[in-house]
CSV table of C-alpha atoms in Angstrom, one decimal:
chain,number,residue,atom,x,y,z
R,1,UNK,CA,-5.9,-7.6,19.5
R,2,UNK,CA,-7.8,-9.0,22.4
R,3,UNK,CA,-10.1,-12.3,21.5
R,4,UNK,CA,-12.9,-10.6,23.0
R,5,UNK,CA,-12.5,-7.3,20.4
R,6,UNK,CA,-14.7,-8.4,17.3
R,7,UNK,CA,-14.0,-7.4,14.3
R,8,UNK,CA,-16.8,-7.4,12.4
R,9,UNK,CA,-17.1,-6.8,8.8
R,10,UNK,CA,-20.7,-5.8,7.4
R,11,UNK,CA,-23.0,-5.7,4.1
R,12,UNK,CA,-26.5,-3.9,3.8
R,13,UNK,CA,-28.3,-5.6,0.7
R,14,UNK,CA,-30.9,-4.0,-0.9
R,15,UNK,CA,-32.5,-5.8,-3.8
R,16,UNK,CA,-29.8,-8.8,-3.5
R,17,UNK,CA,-27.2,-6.1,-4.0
R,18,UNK,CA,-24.8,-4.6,-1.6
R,19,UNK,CA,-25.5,-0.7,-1.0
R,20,UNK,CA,-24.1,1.7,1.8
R,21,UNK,CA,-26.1,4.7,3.3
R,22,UNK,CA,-25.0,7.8,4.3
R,23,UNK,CA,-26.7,8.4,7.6
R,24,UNK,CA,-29.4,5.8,7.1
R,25,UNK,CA,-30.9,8.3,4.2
R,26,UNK,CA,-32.3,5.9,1.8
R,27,UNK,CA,-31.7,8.7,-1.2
R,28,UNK,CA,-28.4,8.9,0.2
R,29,UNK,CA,-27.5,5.2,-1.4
R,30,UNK,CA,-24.1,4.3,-2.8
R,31,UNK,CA,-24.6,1.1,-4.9
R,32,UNK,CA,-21.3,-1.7,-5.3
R,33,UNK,CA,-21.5,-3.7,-9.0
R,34,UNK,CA,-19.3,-6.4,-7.0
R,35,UNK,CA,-22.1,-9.4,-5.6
R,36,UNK,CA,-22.4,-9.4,-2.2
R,37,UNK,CA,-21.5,-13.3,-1.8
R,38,UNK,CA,-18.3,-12.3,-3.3
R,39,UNK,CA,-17.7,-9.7,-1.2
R,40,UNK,CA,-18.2,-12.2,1.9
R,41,UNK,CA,-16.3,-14.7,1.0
R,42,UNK,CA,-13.5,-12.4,0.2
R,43,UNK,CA,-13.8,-11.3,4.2
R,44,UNK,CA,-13.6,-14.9,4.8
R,45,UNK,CA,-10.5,-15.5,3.2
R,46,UNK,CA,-9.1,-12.6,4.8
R,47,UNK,CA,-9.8,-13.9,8.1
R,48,UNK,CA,-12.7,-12.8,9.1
R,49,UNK,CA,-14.8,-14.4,12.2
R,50,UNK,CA,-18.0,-12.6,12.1
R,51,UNK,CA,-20.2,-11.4,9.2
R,52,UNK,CA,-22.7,-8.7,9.8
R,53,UNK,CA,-25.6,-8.4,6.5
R,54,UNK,CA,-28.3,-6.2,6.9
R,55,UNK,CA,-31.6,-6.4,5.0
R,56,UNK,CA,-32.2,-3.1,4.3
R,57,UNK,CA,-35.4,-4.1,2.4
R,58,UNK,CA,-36.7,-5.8,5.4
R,59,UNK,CA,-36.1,-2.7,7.6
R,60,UNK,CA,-38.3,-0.4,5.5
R,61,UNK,CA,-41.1,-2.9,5.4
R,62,UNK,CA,-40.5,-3.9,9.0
R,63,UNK,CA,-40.5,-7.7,7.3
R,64,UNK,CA,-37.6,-9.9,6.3
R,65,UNK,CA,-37.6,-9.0,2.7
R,66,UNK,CA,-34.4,-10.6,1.2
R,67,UNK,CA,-34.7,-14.5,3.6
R,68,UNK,CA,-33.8,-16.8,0.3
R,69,UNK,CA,-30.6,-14.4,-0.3
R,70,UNK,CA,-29.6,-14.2,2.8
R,71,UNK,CA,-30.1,-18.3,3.3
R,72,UNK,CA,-28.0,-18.6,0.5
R,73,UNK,CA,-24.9,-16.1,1.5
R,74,UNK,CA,-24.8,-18.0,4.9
R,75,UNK,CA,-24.5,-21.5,3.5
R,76,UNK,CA,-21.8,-21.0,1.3
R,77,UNK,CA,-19.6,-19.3,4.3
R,78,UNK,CA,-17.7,-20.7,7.3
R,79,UNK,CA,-18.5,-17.4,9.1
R,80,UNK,CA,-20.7,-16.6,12.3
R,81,UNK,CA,-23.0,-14.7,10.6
R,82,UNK,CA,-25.4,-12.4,12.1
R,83,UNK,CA,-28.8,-10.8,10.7
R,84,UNK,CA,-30.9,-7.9,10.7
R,85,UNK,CA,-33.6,-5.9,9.2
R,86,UNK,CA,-37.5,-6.3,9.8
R,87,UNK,CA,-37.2,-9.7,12.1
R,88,UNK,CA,-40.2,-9.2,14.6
R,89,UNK,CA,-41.6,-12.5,15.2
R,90,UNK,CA,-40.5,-16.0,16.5
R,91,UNK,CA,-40.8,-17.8,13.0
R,92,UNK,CA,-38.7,-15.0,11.1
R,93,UNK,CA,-35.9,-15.3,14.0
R,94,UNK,CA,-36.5,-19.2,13.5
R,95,UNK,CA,-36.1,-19.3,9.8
R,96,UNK,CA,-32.6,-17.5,10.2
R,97,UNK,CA,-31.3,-20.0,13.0
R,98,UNK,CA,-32.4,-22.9,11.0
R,99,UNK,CA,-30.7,-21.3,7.9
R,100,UNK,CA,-27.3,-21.6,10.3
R,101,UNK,CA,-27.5,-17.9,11.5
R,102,UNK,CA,-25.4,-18.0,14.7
R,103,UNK,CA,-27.2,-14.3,15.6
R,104,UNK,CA,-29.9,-12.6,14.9
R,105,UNK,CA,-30.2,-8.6,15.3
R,106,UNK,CA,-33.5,-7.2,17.1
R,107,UNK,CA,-33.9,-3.3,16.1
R,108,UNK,CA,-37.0,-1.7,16.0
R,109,UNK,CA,-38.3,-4.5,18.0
R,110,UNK,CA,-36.4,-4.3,20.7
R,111,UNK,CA,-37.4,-0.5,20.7
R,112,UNK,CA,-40.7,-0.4,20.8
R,113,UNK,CA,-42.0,-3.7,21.8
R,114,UNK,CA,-39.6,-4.5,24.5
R,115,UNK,CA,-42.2,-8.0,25.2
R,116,UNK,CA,-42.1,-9.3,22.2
R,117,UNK,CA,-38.3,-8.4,22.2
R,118,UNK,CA,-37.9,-10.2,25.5
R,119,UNK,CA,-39.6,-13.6,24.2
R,120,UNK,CA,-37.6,-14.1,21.4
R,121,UNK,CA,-34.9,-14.0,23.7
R,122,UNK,CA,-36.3,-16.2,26.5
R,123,UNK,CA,-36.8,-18.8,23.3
R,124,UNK,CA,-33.4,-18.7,21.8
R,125,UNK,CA,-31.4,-17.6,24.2
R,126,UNK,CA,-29.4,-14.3,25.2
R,127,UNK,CA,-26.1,-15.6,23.6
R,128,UNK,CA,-28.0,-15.9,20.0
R,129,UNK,CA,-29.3,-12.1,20.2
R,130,UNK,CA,-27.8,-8.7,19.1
R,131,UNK,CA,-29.8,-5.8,20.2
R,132,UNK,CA,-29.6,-2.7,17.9
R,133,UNK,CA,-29.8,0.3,19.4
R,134,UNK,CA,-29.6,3.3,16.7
R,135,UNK,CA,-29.4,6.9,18.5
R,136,UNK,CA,-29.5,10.4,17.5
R,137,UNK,CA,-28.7,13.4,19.3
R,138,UNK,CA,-31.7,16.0,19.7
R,139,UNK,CA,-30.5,19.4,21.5
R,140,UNK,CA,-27.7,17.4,22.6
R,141,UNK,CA,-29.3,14.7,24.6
R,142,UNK,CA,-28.9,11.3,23.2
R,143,UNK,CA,-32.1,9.4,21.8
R,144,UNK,CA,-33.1,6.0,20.2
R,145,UNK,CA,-34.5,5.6,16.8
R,146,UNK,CA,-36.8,3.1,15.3
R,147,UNK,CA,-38.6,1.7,12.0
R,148,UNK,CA,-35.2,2.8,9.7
R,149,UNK,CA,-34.0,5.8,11.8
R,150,UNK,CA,-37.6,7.4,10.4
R,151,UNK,CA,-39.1,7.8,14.0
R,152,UNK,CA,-37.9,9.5,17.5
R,153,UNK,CA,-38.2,7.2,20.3
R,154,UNK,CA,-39.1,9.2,24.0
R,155,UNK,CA,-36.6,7.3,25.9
R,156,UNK,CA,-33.3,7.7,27.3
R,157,UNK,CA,-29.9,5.3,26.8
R,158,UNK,CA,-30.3,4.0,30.5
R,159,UNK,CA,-34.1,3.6,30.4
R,160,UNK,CA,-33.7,2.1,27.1
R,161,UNK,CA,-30.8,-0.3,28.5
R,162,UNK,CA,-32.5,-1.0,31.7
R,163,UNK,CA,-35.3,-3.0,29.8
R,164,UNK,CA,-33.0,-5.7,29.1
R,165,UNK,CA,-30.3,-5.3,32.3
R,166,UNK,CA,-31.4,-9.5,33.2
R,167,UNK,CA,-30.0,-11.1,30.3
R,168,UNK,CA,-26.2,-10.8,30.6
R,169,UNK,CA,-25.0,-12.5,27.6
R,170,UNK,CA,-27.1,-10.0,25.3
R,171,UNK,CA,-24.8,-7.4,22.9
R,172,UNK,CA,-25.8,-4.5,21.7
R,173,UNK,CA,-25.2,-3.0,18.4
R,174,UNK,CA,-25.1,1.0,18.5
R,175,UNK,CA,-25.3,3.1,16.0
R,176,UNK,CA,-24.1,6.5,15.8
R,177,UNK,CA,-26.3,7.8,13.1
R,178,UNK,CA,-24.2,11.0,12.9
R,179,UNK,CA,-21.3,9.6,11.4
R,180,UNK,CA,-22.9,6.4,9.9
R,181,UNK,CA,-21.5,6.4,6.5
R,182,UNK,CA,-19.8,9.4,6.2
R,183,UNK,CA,-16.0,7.9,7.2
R,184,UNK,CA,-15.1,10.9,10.0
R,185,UNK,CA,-14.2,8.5,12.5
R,186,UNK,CA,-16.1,7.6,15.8
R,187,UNK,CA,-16.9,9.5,18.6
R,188,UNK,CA,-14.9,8.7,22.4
R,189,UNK,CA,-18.1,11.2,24.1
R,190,UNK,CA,-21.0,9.6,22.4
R,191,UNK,CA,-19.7,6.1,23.4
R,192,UNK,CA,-18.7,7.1,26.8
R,193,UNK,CA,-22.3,8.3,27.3
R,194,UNK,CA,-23.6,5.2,26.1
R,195,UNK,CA,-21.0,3.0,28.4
R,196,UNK,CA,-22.3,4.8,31.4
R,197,UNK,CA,-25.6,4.5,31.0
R,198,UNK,CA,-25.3,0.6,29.8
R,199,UNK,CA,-23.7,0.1,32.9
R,200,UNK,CA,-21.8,-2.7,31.2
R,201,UNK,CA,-19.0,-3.1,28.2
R,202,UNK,CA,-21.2,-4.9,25.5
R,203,UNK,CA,-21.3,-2.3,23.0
R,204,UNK,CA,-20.5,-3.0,19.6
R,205,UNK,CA,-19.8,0.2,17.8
R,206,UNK,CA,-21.2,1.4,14.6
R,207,UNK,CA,-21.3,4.2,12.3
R,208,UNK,CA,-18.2,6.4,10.7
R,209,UNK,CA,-15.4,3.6,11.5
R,210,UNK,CA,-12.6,4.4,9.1
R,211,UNK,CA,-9.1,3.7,10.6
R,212,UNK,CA,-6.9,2.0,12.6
R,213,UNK,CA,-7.2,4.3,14.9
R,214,UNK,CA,-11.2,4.2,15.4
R,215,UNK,CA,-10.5,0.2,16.5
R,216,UNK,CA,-7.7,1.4,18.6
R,217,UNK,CA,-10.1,3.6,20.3
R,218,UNK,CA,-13.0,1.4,20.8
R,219,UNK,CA,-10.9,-1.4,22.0
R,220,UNK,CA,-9.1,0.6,24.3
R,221,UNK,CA,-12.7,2.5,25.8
R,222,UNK,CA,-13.4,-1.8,26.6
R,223,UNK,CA,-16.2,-1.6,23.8
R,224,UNK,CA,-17.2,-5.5,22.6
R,225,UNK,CA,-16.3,-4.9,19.0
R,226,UNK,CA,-16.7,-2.6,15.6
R,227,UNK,CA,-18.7,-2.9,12.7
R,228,UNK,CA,-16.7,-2.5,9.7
R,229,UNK,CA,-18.8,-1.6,6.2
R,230,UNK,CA,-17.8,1.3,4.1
R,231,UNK,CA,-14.2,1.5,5.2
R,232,UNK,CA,-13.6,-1.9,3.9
R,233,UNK,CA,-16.0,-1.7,1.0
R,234,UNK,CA,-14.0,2.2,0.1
R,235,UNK,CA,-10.6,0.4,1.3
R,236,UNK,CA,-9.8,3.1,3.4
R,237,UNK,CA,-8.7,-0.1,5.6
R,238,UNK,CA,-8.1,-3.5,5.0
R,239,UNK,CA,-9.7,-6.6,6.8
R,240,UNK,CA,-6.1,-7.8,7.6
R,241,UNK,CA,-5.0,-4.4,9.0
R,242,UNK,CA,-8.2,-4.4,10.8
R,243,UNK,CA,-7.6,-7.8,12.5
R,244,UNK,CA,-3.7,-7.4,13.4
């Protein structure tokens, strides 16, 4: 596996409890008894790198919703941990990097207030931000969603892209919500389309990752890395089958 492939293992918490959504449908919600700090430092000891968490709380209320949870999860690990879910302002991205977040994740932000977006990264730097970038296809064109996958965005992949082509170090989480949760593998066209109209290889793949084979793929299509959450959490793979 190359050193520039991440493998990135991921848990959406909901009420300080770790949940999994089938296609971002909050009704939809598969709840895990086992607590979500033990489920990290389990990844840890497995060999994990990278830690994705997701305040699922804080996307619905478009405000970080879960920050003293969170804080503690991310002292107790050794992992670069990033963070999503409702951060819109300077002090919420601030709180997480003084908590020892090594990334935070820009959603709905980064969607529809491409400004504010681009401040936050002028202040903390490309390297320390993750883009997400959640689509959905609508008569078969590709299309961004914002505010919890509840709203259409009028935008393309390249126009959406093209906001942010000046900051080079900047990834971008994207989500394919058509196989998020539902373990069918990912889709080679959907990514291609996104790789072409990025115009650059720092994709990291989400949504419907199940196998060995769906890392094979995205590594091989010169993707950045794969989220891993409900493969792992369903052990349809294991972190150390992942990572070989």
């Amino acid at each position: 596996m190359s050193l520039d492939f991440k493998i990135i293992p991921s848990i959406d918490l909901r009420n300080g409890q770790c949940v999994r959504l089938v296609q971002g449908d909050f009704e939809l919600t598969t709840r895990y008894d086992q607590d979500p700090l033990e489920i990290a430092l389990q990844y840890q000891s497995e060999g994990a790198e990278f830690l994705h968490l997701v305040d699922l709380d804080g996307a619905l209320t478009e405000s970080p919703s879960q920050r003293s949870f969170i804080q503690n999860m991310v002292s107790k690990t050794n992992m670069r941990v990033q963070v999503g879910g409702g951060i819109r302002t300077v002090d919420q991205a601030k709180f997480y990097f003084d908590a020892g977040v090594d990334r935070i994740v820009l959603g709905s932000l980064a969607v529809q207030d491409p400004f504010a977006a681009s401040q936050i990264i002028e202040l903390f730097g490309p390297d320390r931000i993750t883009l997400a970038f959640d689509f959905r296809q609508i008569n078969g064109e590709i299309r961004p969603t914002a505010f919890a996958w509840k709203t259409d965005v009028a935008l393309s992949p390249t126009e959406l892209f093209g906001l942010y082509k000046d900051w080079e170090d900047l990834e971008f989480l994207c989500t394919d919500i058509l196989q998020d949760g539902r373990l069918k593998g990912i889709r080679r066209d959907f990514y291609q389309e996104l790789l072409q109209a990025s115009g650059h290889n720092r994709i990291v793949v989400s949504g419907g990752a199940a196998s060995r084979e769906d890392i094979t793929l995205a590594r091989s299509m010169g993707l950045r890395g794969i989220i891993l959450g409900k493969a792992l959490l369903e052990k349809r793979i294991s972190l150390q089958e992942a990572l070989c």
